[in-house]
Tab-separated table of C-alpha atoms in Angstrom:
chain	number	residue	atom	x	y	z
A	70	MET	CA	-28.493	-8.477	-92.669
A	71	THR	CA	-28.576	-12.310	-91.056
A	72	ASP	CA	-31.130	-13.628	-88.713
A	73	ASP	CA	-30.829	-16.727	-87.067
A	74	LEU	CA	-32.890	-18.941	-89.750
A	75	SER	CA	-31.125	-17.689	-92.734
A	76	ALA	CA	-27.797	-17.958	-90.851
A	77	PRO	CA	-25.172	-20.977	-91.446
A	78	LEU	CA	-25.751	-24.165	-89.203
A	79	GLY	CA	-22.931	-24.230	-86.312
A	80	GLN	CA	-22.790	-20.330	-86.405
A	81	THR	CA	-23.469	-17.451	-84.196
A	82	THR	CA	-22.912	-13.887	-84.480
A	83	PRO	CA	-19.993	-12.829	-82.749
A	84	ARG	CA	-19.921	-11.214	-78.954
A	85	LYS	CA	-18.398	-7.607	-78.109
A	86	ARG	CA	-15.365	-8.157	-75.527
A	87	ARG	CA	-16.130	-6.090	-72.615
A	88	PHE	CA	-13.252	-4.570	-70.969
A	89	ARG	CA	-11.557	-6.543	-67.905
A	90	LEU	CA	-9.127	-4.586	-65.169
A	91	PRO	CA	-6.142	-6.465	-64.479
A	92	PHE	CA	-6.903	-7.197	-60.794
A	93	THR	CA	-9.887	-7.205	-58.590
A	94	ALA	CA	-11.523	-5.049	-56.393
A	95	PRO	CA	-9.734	-6.814	-53.087
A	96	GLN	CA	-6.594	-6.800	-54.852
A	97	ALA	CA	-7.537	-2.917	-55.409
A	98	ILE	CA	-8.216	-2.420	-51.517
A	99	ALA	CA	-5.429	-4.650	-50.412
A	100	THR	CA	-2.899	-2.838	-52.744
A	101	VAL	CA	-3.936	1.298	-51.598
A	102	CYS	CA	-4.257	-0.528	-47.804
A	103	GLY	CA	-0.244	-1.797	-48.374
A	104	LEU	CA	0.740	1.769	-49.571
A	105	PHE	CA	-0.351	3.648	-46.540
A	106	LEU	CA	0.740	1.541	-43.816
A	107	LEU	CA	4.721	1.616	-45.942
A	108	ALA	CA	3.478	5.327	-46.111
A	109	PHE	CA	3.115	5.670	-42.408
A	110	LEU	CA	6.369	3.301	-41.393
A	111	GLY	CA	8.504	5.237	-43.510
A	112	PHE	CA	7.081	8.961	-41.573
A	113	ALA	CA	7.720	6.800	-38.607
A	114	ILE	CA	11.043	5.609	-38.644
A	115	PHE	CA	12.614	8.490	-41.171
A	116	GLY	CA	10.720	11.621	-39.996
A	117	ARG	CA	11.797	13.791	-36.939
A	118	ASP	CA	9.844	14.638	-34.150
A	119	PRO	CA	11.749	15.289	-31.187
A	120	MET	CA	8.333	15.573	-28.949
A	121	GLY	CA	7.967	11.457	-30.096
A	122	GLY	CA	4.784	12.111	-30.612
A	123	GLU	CA	3.512	13.582	-27.554
A	124	PRO	CA	0.328	16.604	-27.779
A	125	VAL	CA	2.096	19.882	-27.647
A	126	VAL	CA	0.282	23.089	-26.403
A	127	VAL	CA	1.955	26.043	-27.266
A	128	ALA	CA	0.845	28.801	-24.983
A	129	LYS	CA	1.002	33.336	-25.872
A	130	TYR	CA	1.321	35.615	-23.603
A	131	ASP	CA	1.795	39.182	-23.461
A	132	PRO	CA	4.630	40.231	-21.273
A	133	ALA	CA	3.043	43.453	-20.562
A	134	LYS	CA	-0.082	41.901	-18.706
A	135	LEU	CA	2.349	40.382	-16.554
A	136	PRO	CA	1.255	41.297	-12.596
A	137	GLY	CA	3.720	42.824	-10.712
A	138	ALA	CA	6.444	43.033	-13.161
A	139	ASP	CA	8.716	45.961	-14.282
A	140	HIS	CA	7.111	45.771	-17.645
A	141	SER	CA	10.282	47.525	-19.464
A	142	ALA	CA	13.312	45.381	-18.068
A	143	ILE	CA	11.347	42.108	-19.415
A	144	PRO	CA	12.773	41.192	-22.847
A	145	SER	CA	9.921	39.075	-24.873
A	146	ALA	CA	10.011	35.126	-24.151
A	147	ALA	CA	13.107	35.948	-21.873
A	148	PRO	CA	14.034	32.527	-19.568
A	149	VAL	CA	12.916	34.247	-15.629
A	150	ALA	CA	15.844	32.395	-13.192
A	151	PRO	CA	14.232	31.163	-10.202
A	152	ALA	CA	14.890	32.737	-6.721
A	153	ALA	CA	17.817	31.466	-4.431
A	154	ALA	CA	16.960	30.294	-1.543
A	155	PRO	CA	18.316	32.013	1.799
A	156	SER	CA	21.358	31.627	2.721
A	157	GLY	CA	21.660	28.313	5.046
A	158	GLN	CA	19.108	26.896	2.904
A	159	LYS	CA	18.415	24.225	0.898
A	160	THR	CA	16.103	22.544	-1.051
A	161	VAL	CA	15.325	18.537	-0.169
A	162	THR	CA	13.231	16.744	-2.764
A	163	ILE	CA	10.437	14.826	0.088
A	164	ILE	CA	8.393	11.493	-1.402
A	165	ASP	CA	5.529	10.774	0.556
A	166	GLY	CA	5.167	7.028	1.311
A	167	SER	CA	1.505	6.569	0.256
A	168	SER	CA	0.956	7.745	-3.067
A	169	GLY	CA	4.917	8.723	-4.447
A	170	GLU	CA	3.761	12.178	-5.068
A	171	ARG	CA	7.522	14.404	-4.969
A	172	ARG	CA	7.506	17.742	-3.540
A	173	GLU	CA	9.898	20.259	-2.758
A	174	MET	CA	10.803	21.401	0.599
A	175	LYS	CA	13.213	24.270	1.942
A	176	VAL	CA	15.710	23.247	5.203
A	177	GLY	CA	17.505	24.649	7.221
A	178	ASP	CA	21.842	23.241	7.134
A	179	ASP	CA	20.778	21.135	10.804
A	180	GLY	CA	18.295	19.738	8.094
A	181	THR	CA	15.220	20.951	9.922
A	182	PRO	CA	12.381	22.546	7.774
A	183	ALA	CA	12.625	26.190	7.183
A	184	GLY	CA	10.593	28.387	9.574
A	185	LEU	CA	10.278	25.236	12.398
A	186	ASP	CA	12.809	25.442	15.551
A	187	ALA	CA	15.429	22.432	15.423
A	188	ASP	CA	14.103	21.420	18.727
A	189	THR	CA	11.094	21.199	17.764
A	190	PRO	CA	10.034	18.198	15.914
A	191	ALA	CA	7.612	18.501	12.708
A	192	MET	CA	3.881	17.407	12.758
A	193	MET	CA	2.220	16.235	9.553
A	194	SER	CA	-0.834	14.483	9.909
A	195	GLY	CA	0.057	13.638	13.310
A	196	ILE	CA	3.526	11.828	12.053
A	197	ASN	CA	6.506	12.918	13.768
A	198	GLN	CA	8.914	13.722	10.800
A	199	ARG	CA	12.579	13.063	12.974
A	200	LEU	CA	10.646	9.391	13.588
A	201	LEU	CA	11.094	8.987	9.581
A	202	GLU	CA	13.950	7.822	7.253
A	203	ASN	CA	14.344	8.650	3.572
A	204	SER	CA	14.539	5.480	1.522
A	205	ARG	CA	14.819	5.094	-2.076
A	206	TYR	CA	11.171	4.077	-2.117
A	207	GLY	CA	10.127	6.680	0.698
A	208	MET	CA	9.663	7.822	4.091
A	209	VAL	CA	9.981	4.820	6.101
A	210	PRO	CA	10.377	4.694	10.188
A	211	ILE	CA	12.739	5.101	12.374
A	212	ALA	CA	13.945	4.894	15.795
A	213	ALA	CA	15.728	8.173	17.006
A	214	ASP	CA	16.376	10.570	19.871
A	215	GLY	CA	15.367	8.192	21.984
A	216	LEU	CA	11.599	7.506	20.512
A	217	LYS	CA	9.757	4.730	19.427
A	218	PRO	CA	7.300	4.169	16.794
A	219	TRP	CA	5.666	1.730	18.738
A	220	ARG	CA	5.098	4.256	21.538
A	221	VAL	CA	4.932	7.644	19.832
A	222	TYR	CA	2.245	6.394	18.071
A	223	ALA	CA	0.302	4.083	20.603
A	224	SER	CA	-3.305	5.441	21.580
A	225	GLY	CA	-4.763	5.004	24.996
A	226	THR	CA	-3.817	6.887	28.405
A	227	ASP	CA	-1.462	6.597	31.214
A	228	LEU	CA	-5.058	6.224	33.550
A	229	GLN	CA	-6.220	3.445	31.433
A	230	ARG	CA	-2.858	1.482	31.145
A	231	ALA	CA	-2.586	1.609	34.857
A	232	ARG	CA	-6.635	0.485	35.352
A	233	ALA	CA	-4.673	-2.457	32.612
A	234	ALA	CA	-1.979	-3.230	34.775
A	235	THR	CA	-4.383	-5.044	37.327
A	236	THR	CA	-7.596	-5.931	35.501
A	237	PRO	CA	-7.695	-9.056	32.850
A	238	THR	CA	-7.879	-7.365	28.978
A	239	ILE	CA	-8.140	-8.600	25.574
A	240	SER	CA	-7.061	-6.344	22.198
A	241	ILE	CA	-8.621	-7.553	19.051
A	242	VAL	CA	-6.219	-7.012	16.234
A	243	ILE	CA	-8.927	-6.717	12.979
A	244	GLY	CA	-6.400	-7.507	9.467
A	245	GLY	CA	-6.959	-7.897	5.523
A	246	LEU	CA	-7.442	-3.343	5.899
A	247	GLY	CA	-6.584	-1.059	3.160
A	248	VAL	CA	-8.031	-2.951	-0.453
A	249	GLY	CA	-11.650	-2.462	-0.446
A	250	ALA	CA	-12.483	0.821	0.900
A	251	ALA	CA	-16.023	0.006	2.014
A	252	LYS	CA	-14.927	-2.980	4.449
A	253	THR	CA	-12.489	-0.902	5.943
A	254	ASN	CA	-14.677	2.366	6.637
A	255	ASP	CA	-16.412	-0.068	8.303
A	256	ALA	CA	-13.685	-1.573	10.341
A	257	ILE	CA	-12.856	2.037	11.062
A	258	VAL	CA	-16.363	3.763	11.924
A	259	LYS	CA	-18.029	0.693	13.542
A	260	LEU	CA	-14.707	-0.816	15.802
A	261	PRO	CA	-14.826	1.127	19.118
A	262	ALA	CA	-11.067	2.800	18.973
A	263	ALA	CA	-9.274	0.254	21.612
A	264	VAL	CA	-9.901	-1.907	18.234
A	265	THR	CA	-6.107	-2.405	16.555
A	266	LEU	CA	-5.980	-2.290	12.717
A	267	ALA	CA	-3.903	-3.892	10.690
A	268	PHE	CA	-3.770	-2.579	7.274
A	269	THR	CA	-1.930	-4.450	4.170
A	270	PRO	CA	0.312	-2.235	1.656
A	271	TYR	CA	-1.633	-2.494	-1.147
A	272	GLY	CA	-4.476	-0.774	-2.560
A	273	SER	CA	-4.897	2.182	-4.305
A	274	ASP	CA	-4.486	5.346	-1.519
A	275	PRO	CA	-3.545	2.738	1.837
A	276	GLY	CA	-2.444	6.507	3.441
A	277	LYS	CA	-6.136	8.089	3.671
A	278	LEU	CA	-7.251	5.188	4.867
A	279	VAL	CA	-4.770	4.803	7.649
A	280	GLU	CA	-5.059	8.546	8.291
A	281	ARG	CA	-8.744	8.400	8.239
A	282	ALA	CA	-8.196	5.646	11.574
A	283	ARG	CA	-5.729	7.081	13.228
A	284	ALA	CA	-8.260	10.186	13.421
A	285	ARG	CA	-10.508	7.906	15.196
A	286	LYS	CA	-7.650	7.008	17.597
A	287	HIS	CA	-7.077	3.337	16.130
A	288	GLU	CA	-3.967	1.821	16.542
A	289	VAL	CA	-2.169	0.546	13.217
A	290	LEU	CA	-0.677	-2.051	12.056
A	291	LEU	CA	1.299	-2.623	8.867
A	292	GLN	CA	0.769	-6.685	8.006
A	293	LEU	CA	3.797	-8.440	5.841
A	294	PRO	CA	3.273	-10.108	2.743
A	295	MET	CA	5.471	-13.575	3.760
A	296	GLU	CA	5.966	-16.619	2.011
A	297	PRO	CA	3.864	-19.639	2.563
A	298	TYR	CA	4.561	-23.141	1.578
A	299	ASP	CA	2.615	-22.999	-1.733
A	300	TYR	CA	3.804	-20.143	-3.204
A	301	PRO	CA	3.490	-19.134	-6.117
A	302	ASP	CA	-0.160	-20.554	-6.246
A	303	ASN	CA	-1.121	-19.053	-3.500
A	304	ASP	CA	0.492	-15.504	-4.130
A	305	PRO	CA	0.386	-12.594	-1.186
A	306	GLY	CA	0.843	-10.380	-3.289
A	307	PRO	CA	3.977	-7.764	-4.650
A	308	GLN	CA	7.000	-7.067	-2.940
A	309	THR	CA	6.681	-10.863	-0.824
A	310	LEU	CA	8.951	-11.414	1.185
A	311	LEU	CA	10.561	-14.742	0.377
A	312	ALA	CA	12.237	-17.878	2.478
A	313	THR	CA	14.321	-18.549	-1.040
A	314	ALA	CA	15.736	-14.594	-1.643
A	315	GLY	CA	19.472	-12.779	0.445
A	316	PRO	CA	18.636	-10.689	3.366
A	317	GLU	CA	19.498	-7.615	0.960
A	318	GLN	CA	16.518	-8.297	-1.136
A	319	ASN	CA	14.671	-9.030	1.571
A	320	VAL	CA	15.287	-5.989	3.290
A	321	ASP	CA	15.280	-4.233	-0.246
A	322	ARG	CA	11.445	-5.553	0.078
A	323	LEU	CA	10.434	-4.253	3.204
A	324	MET	CA	11.968	-0.581	2.322
A	325	TRP	CA	9.208	-0.994	0.227
A	326	LEU	CA	6.554	-2.256	1.834
A	327	MET	CA	7.176	0.261	4.927
A	328	SER	CA	7.018	3.323	2.685
A	329	ARG	CA	3.341	2.678	1.577
A	330	PHE	CA	2.063	4.642	4.890
A	331	GLN	CA	3.173	6.106	7.914
A	332	GLY	CA	1.898	5.871	11.570
A	333	TYR	CA	2.095	2.357	12.213
A	334	VAL	CA	3.173	1.312	15.990
A	335	GLY	CA	4.367	-2.571	14.431
A	336	LEU	CA	4.386	-5.077	12.132
A	337	THR	CA	2.599	-8.071	11.388
A	338	ASN	CA	2.796	-11.021	9.562
A	339	PHE	CA	0.345	-11.877	6.136
A	340	MET	CA	0.383	-15.435	5.375
A	341	GLY	CA	3.772	-16.629	5.632
A	342	SER	CA	3.642	-20.766	5.849
A	343	ARG	CA	6.773	-20.991	4.284
A	344	PHE	CA	8.923	-17.964	5.795
A	345	LEU	CA	8.189	-17.595	9.460
A	346	VAL	CA	9.839	-21.003	10.223
A	347	THR	CA	12.432	-19.637	7.938
A	348	ASP	CA	15.351	-18.333	11.030
A	349	SER	CA	17.864	-17.244	7.689
A	350	ALA	CA	14.837	-15.243	6.121
A	351	MET	CA	13.341	-13.506	9.560
A	352	GLN	CA	16.392	-12.642	11.502
A	353	PRO	CA	17.053	-10.140	8.887
A	354	ILE	CA	13.184	-8.432	9.395
A	355	ILE	CA	13.218	-8.831	12.761
A	356	GLN	CA	16.946	-6.518	13.117
A	357	GLN	CA	14.624	-3.597	10.970
A	358	ALA	CA	12.076	-3.961	13.572
A	359	ALA	CA	14.182	-3.556	16.608
A	360	LYS	CA	16.597	-1.000	14.604
A	361	ARG	CA	12.671	1.009	13.185
A	362	GLY	CA	11.703	1.288	17.386
A	363	LEU	CA	9.045	-1.263	15.526
A	364	ALA	CA	6.834	-3.307	17.761
A	365	TRP	CA	6.027	-7.123	16.459
A	366	LEU	CA	2.996	-9.329	16.608
A	367	ASP	CA	2.317	-12.999	15.103
A	368	ASP	CA	-0.993	-13.529	13.976
A	369	GLY	CA	-0.457	-16.867	15.176
A	370	SER	CA	-1.659	-19.153	12.270
A	371	VAL	CA	1.641	-20.957	11.639
A	372	PRO	CA	3.008	-23.189	14.797
A	373	ARG	CA	6.249	-23.820	14.373
A	374	SER	CA	6.935	-19.414	13.586
A	375	LEU	CA	10.326	-17.994	15.205
A	376	ALA	CA	9.498	-14.660	14.509
A	377	GLY	CA	8.662	-14.325	18.580
A	378	GLN	CA	11.422	-16.134	19.986
A	379	LEU	CA	13.295	-13.782	17.843
A	380	ALA	CA	12.164	-10.527	18.445
A	381	GLY	CA	12.287	-11.406	21.979
A	382	ALA	CA	16.507	-11.755	21.652
A	383	GLN	CA	16.378	-8.588	20.104
A	384	GLY	CA	14.269	-6.518	21.952
A	385	VAL	CA	11.370	-6.132	20.287
A	386	PRO	CA	7.759	-5.590	22.023
A	387	THR	CA	6.103	-8.580	20.814
A	388	ALA	CA	3.011	-10.910	21.028
A	389	THR	CA	0.867	-13.501	19.490
A	390	ALA	CA	-2.304	-13.900	18.875
A	391	ASP	CA	-4.517	-16.484	20.681
A	392	ALA	CA	-7.320	-16.903	18.518
A	393	VAL	CA	-8.786	-16.397	15.083
A	394	LEU	CA	-11.970	-15.010	16.017
A	395	ASP	CA	-13.941	-15.688	12.718
A	396	GLN	CA	-12.120	-18.462	11.445
A	397	VAL	CA	-15.518	-20.239	11.292
A	398	PRO	CA	-17.697	-16.961	9.797
A	399	THR	CA	-20.411	-17.752	11.843
A	400	ALA	CA	-22.157	-15.495	14.100
A	401	ALA	CA	-22.159	-18.668	16.306
A	402	GLU	CA	-18.874	-19.472	16.289
A	403	ILE	CA	-17.724	-16.146	16.860
A	404	ASP	CA	-19.036	-15.522	19.854
A	405	LYS	CA	-18.406	-19.027	21.538
A	406	SER	CA	-14.599	-17.624	19.889
A	407	LEU	CA	-15.007	-14.471	22.112
A	408	MET	CA	-16.185	-16.189	24.904
A	409	LYS	CA	-12.717	-18.717	25.471
A	410	LEU	CA	-10.320	-15.338	24.540
A	411	GLU	CA	-12.278	-13.873	28.342
A	412	THR	CA	-11.998	-17.102	29.874
A	413	LEU	CA	-8.265	-17.155	28.557
A	414	ALA	CA	-7.799	-13.216	29.305
A	415	ARG	CA	-8.896	-14.368	32.954
A	416	GLU	CA	-6.396	-17.137	33.286
A	417	ARG	CA	-3.482	-15.193	32.329
A	418	GLY	CA	-4.147	-11.716	32.086
A	419	SER	CA	-4.390	-10.979	29.220
A	420	ALA	CA	-5.295	-12.205	25.828
A	421	VAL	CA	-5.018	-11.315	22.120
A	422	GLY	CA	-7.975	-12.987	18.634
A	423	MET	CA	-6.830	-11.914	15.490
A	424	ALA	CA	-10.233	-11.422	13.276
A	425	SER	CA	-10.786	-10.547	9.736
A	426	ALA	CA	-12.925	-7.020	8.022
A	427	LEU	CA	-16.060	-9.598	7.592
A	428	PRO	CA	-19.221	-7.366	8.199
A	429	ILE	CA	-19.986	-10.716	10.537
A	430	SER	CA	-16.793	-9.874	12.523
A	431	ILE	CA	-17.460	-6.439	13.190
A	432	GLU	CA	-21.068	-6.591	14.171
A	433	ARG	CA	-19.898	-9.463	16.659
A	434	ILE	CA	-17.245	-7.987	17.484
A	435	GLY	CA	-18.742	-4.482	18.328
A	436	ALA	CA	-21.718	-5.540	19.935
A	437	TRP	CA	-19.475	-7.903	22.287
A	438	ALA	CA	-17.622	-5.128	23.351
A	439	GLN	CA	-20.334	-2.665	24.466
A	440	ARG	CA	-21.006	-5.438	27.206
A	441	LEU	CA	-16.907	-5.760	28.000
A	442	GLU	CA	-16.238	-3.646	30.915
A	443	SER	CA	-18.959	-4.990	33.119
A	444	ARG	CA	-17.827	-8.112	33.395
A	445	GLY	CA	-14.291	-7.405	34.486
A	446	ILE	CA	-12.516	-6.845	31.228
A	447	LEU	CA	-10.793	-4.282	29.443
A	448	LEU	CA	-10.733	-4.019	26.032
A	449	VAL	CA	-7.359	-2.200	24.980
A	450	PRO	CA	-4.904	-1.417	22.365
A	451	LEU	CA	-2.096	-3.781	21.263
A	452	THR	CA	0.425	-1.804	22.750
A	453	THR	CA	-1.195	-1.310	26.453
A	454	THR	CA	-0.941	-5.437	26.570
A	455	LEU	CA	2.450	-5.835	25.542
A	456	MET	CA	2.966	-2.841	28.211
A	457	LYS	CA	1.375	-4.695	30.399
A	458	SER	CA	3.545	-7.902	28.982
A	459	LYS	CA	6.747	-6.019	29.149
A	460	SER	CA	6.283	-5.054	32.670
A	461	SER	CA	5.319	-8.330	34.378
């Protein structure tokens, strides 16, 4: 046995060679992952799953335990046919305009819901069913049988309207509601019933908020998003009415907007500095308002707006807001705007103011409204102002 002292110079004891794998650990992991991915893709492409991966629940039942059935006559797993509709009835699908929910309703041959007399309008949450027309998006308002939504859904009484005919009046419209339940509920609850509320067609369920507003005797308007000059940098929202679009496209968009909720007395613009001054774009919208018995309110934000002129030519009841009350959203400026509105009402007999649902706006308008009648001016819904203008 040699050691380091006796071994020849320049020579060392040979080392044993270690066994090495032909690949590294990261390479092995990558290979396994690649094989797994290939197997998964192969299953996804070539595997036959008729349910497309959807979750499946299998339920078992015992025919002998079905209540009220002739157990001996029901074979296992036999399909049960739905009961046929009585003679003279048919089933139609009703689409909820606010939620998109579909439900089946049995109606007679004349289109009247089953169980109702043909001469009695069916009421659903205060909505006259005769004043609804089905569109591909859901129910939209329509004038029918001499009735118009702007009159049917008007709040106030004949006595109040008689007083308004001989007394200066002010109508206040609060816009931008429906998006933001908290501010919408504040406007509904804290403002007098005579204040008109304008809802945008957006929000998760504007129909519920509108129903709540109408239950508290507020009149409701639908705000239509319209193209401003800086569109699309300033985008009013989905289904905006565009000055560059054709009449068919804008009317189709209008159907979607009008189907979002029901019970409104009229329409008003949301933005629209370009749309409102484009005659070819506005004409079809005003024509639809006339056909459907709706009023029109111009919010007064566009000086050269054609809306009022076109609405008057089509026989659509119309008004233009005289002031935006919270353009400067401070208590002092809002109070000043309200005083100017009072002066205008005394001079002309009526005035209309617009505001948003800012907390300061709601607070100042609510406080002002409590003292208004003592100064010889009535706070009235928008339709009362429209009827007063029409009769004068």
